[in-house]
Amino acid sequence: MIDKIIIFEKIKGIIQLMRFDLSFAAGISVVVGEFVAISSFPSLNDLILGFMVGFFISTSALILNDYFDIEADRINRPTRPLPSGIIKPTSVIVLWIITSIIGFVLAFQISYIALLVVIIFWIIGFLYNWKFKRMGLFGNLMVSFSVAITFIFGGIIVGNPWNVMVWSFAFIAFFIDLGEEIASDALDMIGDEK
């Protein structure tokens, strides 16, 4: 019985690390970009691959965020999987590698350009989590740009990345996320300073 409880807690911790709500939103944003770029339904293949790439690359960045935030989370969010000890740091790294590889492989199935864009934004996500998160506005801009690119990435998948409506969605998402990032920084200030 105790083993089942521990396994359940670990699964629950992994789900928390993956932040399904945010990863799901990234995948949906890619799909919306596809719809807007061609003003009709994309192929089922484009729809599924686009969603999955957005989901897994976003998931990899979110997982890594928890890894680098473990000390601040001990103060700001002590019940998160890492600071609470439910998930070990080595498990987080393994999960980050798996989600990253899945995202790369799926992007490669779309096109070389899609893979290149994914690699660029994966690197941006890594650099943000590793060093630039604590650089205030610059770090916030990195995240907001990564959110905005999901719509443009949808346009890339269906071969119409320069569509005006796609870029309009991207700009709106950029500025909404920038406001959220700045507000989030203010809320986390105490833990981040310590």
Short mmCIF file of C-alpha atoms in Angstrom, two decimals:
data_model
loop_
_atom_site.label_atom_id
_atom_site.label_comp_id
_atom_site.label_asym_id
_atom_site.label_seq_id
_atom_site.Cartn_x
_atom_site.Cartn_y
_atom_site.Cartn_z
CA MET A 1 0.00 0.00 0.00
CA ILE A 2 2.81 2.42 0.88
CA ASP A 3 4.54 1.68 -2.45
CA LYS A 4 1.34 2.53 -4.34
CA ILE A 5 1.04 5.84 -2.46
CA ILE A 6 4.68 6.70 -3.25
CA ILE A 7 4.20 5.85 -6.95
CA PHE A 8 1.01 7.92 -7.06
CA GLU A 9 2.82 10.87 -5.44
CA LYS A 10 5.68 10.61 -7.97
CA ILE A 11 3.27 10.50 -10.92
CA LYS A 12 1.43 13.48 -9.48
CA GLY A 13 4.80 15.27 -9.07
CA ILE A 14 5.76 14.59 -12.69
CA ILE A 15 2.42 15.97 -13.87
CA GLN A 16 3.00 19.08 -11.74
CA LEU A 17 6.48 19.49 -13.23
CA MET A 18 5.10 19.25 -16.76
CA ARG A 19 2.50 21.95 -16.01
CA PHE A 20 -0.03 20.52 -18.43
CA ASP A 21 -2.09 23.72 -18.51
CA LEU A 22 0.80 25.80 -19.86
CA SER A 23 2.14 23.06 -22.16
CA PHE A 24 -1.36 22.43 -23.49
CA ALA A 25 -1.77 26.17 -24.13
CA ALA A 26 1.51 26.19 -26.10
CA GLY A 27 0.30 23.30 -28.26
CA ILE A 28 -3.08 24.97 -28.83
CA SER A 29 -1.33 28.24 -29.77
CA VAL A 30 0.61 26.42 -32.49
CA VAL A 31 -2.65 24.93 -33.82
CA VAL A 32 -4.34 28.35 -33.74
CA GLY A 33 -1.38 29.71 -35.72
CA GLU A 34 -1.96 26.99 -38.33
CA PHE A 35 -5.68 27.79 -38.62
CA VAL A 36 -5.11 31.53 -38.84
CA ALA A 37 -2.28 31.22 -41.38
CA ILE A 38 -4.37 29.32 -43.94
CA SER A 39 -7.88 30.42 -42.87
CA SER A 40 -9.05 26.82 -42.90
CA PHE A 41 -8.41 23.43 -41.33
CA PRO A 42 -4.82 22.23 -41.50
CA SER A 43 -4.16 18.60 -42.32
CA LEU A 44 -4.57 16.18 -39.43
CA ASN A 45 -0.84 15.48 -39.62
CA ASP A 46 0.06 19.18 -39.32
CA LEU A 47 -2.45 19.64 -36.54
CA ILE A 48 -1.20 16.72 -34.44
CA LEU A 49 2.52 17.33 -35.03
CA GLY A 50 2.19 21.07 -34.39
CA PHE A 51 0.34 20.53 -31.13
CA MET A 52 2.76 17.85 -29.94
CA VAL A 53 5.89 19.90 -30.73
CA GLY A 54 4.47 22.93 -28.93
CA PHE A 55 3.48 20.75 -25.99
CA PHE A 56 6.77 18.88 -25.56
CA ILE A 57 9.15 21.80 -26.15
CA SER A 58 7.15 23.92 -23.74
CA THR A 59 7.15 21.04 -21.25
CA SER A 60 10.93 20.68 -21.48
CA ALA A 61 11.42 24.39 -20.70
CA LEU A 62 8.97 24.29 -17.79
CA ILE A 63 10.61 21.20 -16.30
CA LEU A 64 14.04 22.82 -16.50
CA ASN A 65 12.62 25.95 -14.89
CA ASP A 66 11.78 23.95 -11.77
CA TYR A 67 15.27 22.43 -11.73
CA PHE A 68 17.00 25.82 -11.68
CA ASP A 69 14.40 27.36 -9.34
CA ILE A 70 14.67 24.73 -6.61
CA GLU A 71 16.24 27.08 -4.03
CA ALA A 72 13.80 29.93 -4.65
CA ASP A 73 10.91 27.45 -4.64
CA ARG A 74 11.95 26.24 -1.19
CA ILE A 75 10.73 29.68 -0.06
CA ASN A 76 8.12 30.68 -2.66
CA ARG A 77 6.58 27.27 -3.43
CA PRO A 78 7.79 24.65 -0.94
CA THR A 79 5.10 22.15 -1.97
CA ARG A 80 6.38 21.92 -5.60
CA PRO A 81 7.74 18.45 -6.49
CA LEU A 82 11.45 19.30 -6.22
CA PRO A 83 11.64 21.33 -2.99
CA SER A 84 9.22 18.93 -1.30
CA GLY A 85 11.44 15.96 -2.24
CA ILE A 86 8.73 14.08 -4.15
CA ILE A 87 10.91 14.17 -7.30
CA LYS A 88 14.72 14.04 -7.27
CA PRO A 89 16.82 16.48 -9.36
CA THR A 90 18.28 13.61 -11.43
CA SER A 91 14.75 12.50 -12.36
CA VAL A 92 13.97 16.04 -13.49
CA ILE A 93 17.00 16.05 -15.80
CA VAL A 94 15.99 12.70 -17.29
CA LEU A 95 12.44 13.96 -17.87
CA TRP A 96 13.80 17.17 -19.44
CA ILE A 97 15.98 15.16 -21.84
CA ILE A 98 13.10 12.85 -22.81
CA THR A 99 10.65 15.69 -23.51
CA SER A 100 13.30 17.61 -25.45
CA ILE A 101 14.13 14.64 -27.67
CA ILE A 102 10.45 13.96 -28.35
CA GLY A 103 9.99 17.61 -29.36
CA PHE A 104 13.03 17.51 -31.67
CA VAL A 105 12.01 14.26 -33.34
CA LEU A 106 8.47 15.51 -33.95
CA ALA A 107 9.75 18.85 -35.32
CA PHE A 108 12.05 16.94 -37.68
CA GLN A 109 8.95 15.11 -38.97
CA ILE A 110 7.54 18.50 -40.01
CA SER A 111 10.55 20.03 -41.77
CA TYR A 112 14.15 21.11 -41.35
CA ILE A 113 12.99 24.71 -40.85
CA ALA A 114 10.60 23.62 -38.10
CA LEU A 115 13.42 21.73 -36.40
CA LEU A 116 15.73 24.76 -36.66
CA VAL A 117 13.10 27.05 -35.09
CA VAL A 118 12.49 24.53 -32.31
CA ILE A 119 16.22 24.21 -31.59
CA ILE A 120 16.60 28.01 -31.45
CA PHE A 121 13.74 28.39 -28.99
CA TRP A 122 14.83 25.37 -26.98
CA ILE A 123 18.23 27.09 -26.57
CA ILE A 124 16.47 30.32 -25.58
CA GLY A 125 14.48 28.37 -22.99
CA PHE A 126 17.63 26.74 -21.65
CA LEU A 127 19.54 30.03 -21.43
CA TYR A 128 16.60 31.74 -19.76
CA ASN A 129 16.29 29.05 -17.12
CA TRP A 130 20.05 28.77 -16.58
CA LYS A 131 21.12 32.44 -16.45
CA PHE A 132 18.73 35.06 -17.79
CA LYS A 133 15.67 34.53 -15.59
CA ARG A 134 17.18 36.79 -12.98
CA MET A 135 17.91 39.57 -15.46
CA GLY A 136 14.51 41.21 -15.05
CA LEU A 137 13.03 42.67 -18.19
CA PHE A 138 15.49 40.93 -20.53
CA GLY A 139 14.48 37.53 -19.16
CA ASN A 140 10.81 38.49 -19.36
CA LEU A 141 11.28 39.43 -23.02
CA MET A 142 12.85 36.03 -23.73
CA VAL A 143 9.81 34.22 -22.30
CA SER A 144 7.31 36.49 -24.05
CA PHE A 145 9.09 36.04 -27.37
CA SER A 146 8.97 32.27 -26.86
CA VAL A 147 5.22 32.45 -26.21
CA ALA A 148 4.64 34.61 -29.29
CA ILE A 149 6.60 32.31 -31.60
CA THR A 150 4.08 29.50 -31.03
CA PHE A 151 1.62 31.22 -33.38
CA ILE A 152 4.30 31.95 -35.97
CA PHE A 153 5.51 28.35 -35.68
CA GLY A 154 1.98 27.27 -36.63
CA GLY A 155 2.29 29.44 -39.73
CA ILE A 156 5.66 27.86 -40.53
CA ILE A 157 4.14 24.37 -40.32
CA VAL A 158 1.48 25.17 -42.92
CA GLY A 159 3.83 27.20 -45.12
CA ASN A 160 2.46 30.69 -44.43
CA PRO A 161 4.48 32.24 -41.57
CA TRP A 162 4.17 35.84 -42.82
CA ASN A 163 0.40 36.01 -42.53
CA VAL A 164 -0.62 39.33 -40.95
CA MET A 165 -3.18 37.71 -38.64
CA VAL A 166 -0.60 35.21 -37.39
CA TRP A 167 1.71 38.08 -36.45
CA SER A 168 -1.20 39.96 -34.85
CA PHE A 169 -1.90 36.97 -32.61
CA ALA A 170 1.82 36.72 -31.85
CA PHE A 171 2.07 40.39 -30.85
CA ILE A 172 -1.01 40.17 -28.63
CA ALA A 173 0.37 37.05 -26.92
CA PHE A 174 3.75 38.71 -26.52
CA PHE A 175 2.40 41.73 -24.66
CA ILE A 176 -0.07 39.78 -22.52
CA ASP A 177 2.67 37.37 -21.45
CA LEU A 178 5.11 40.21 -20.82
CA GLY A 179 2.65 41.73 -18.35
CA GLU A 180 2.20 38.36 -16.64
CA GLU A 181 5.97 37.81 -16.42
CA ILE A 182 6.55 41.21 -14.82
CA ALA A 183 3.72 40.60 -12.32
CA SER A 184 5.10 37.13 -11.53
CA ASP A 185 8.56 38.58 -10.88
CA ALA A 186 7.06 40.97 -8.36
CA LEU A 187 5.32 38.10 -6.52
CA ASP A 188 8.49 35.96 -6.40
CA MET A 189 10.83 38.76 -5.34
CA ILE A 190 11.33 37.65 -1.72
CA GLY A 191 12.32 34.08 -2.56
CA ASP A 192 14.45 35.10 -5.53
CA GLU A 193 16.40 37.59 -3.44
CA LYS A 194 17.13 35.02 -0.75
#
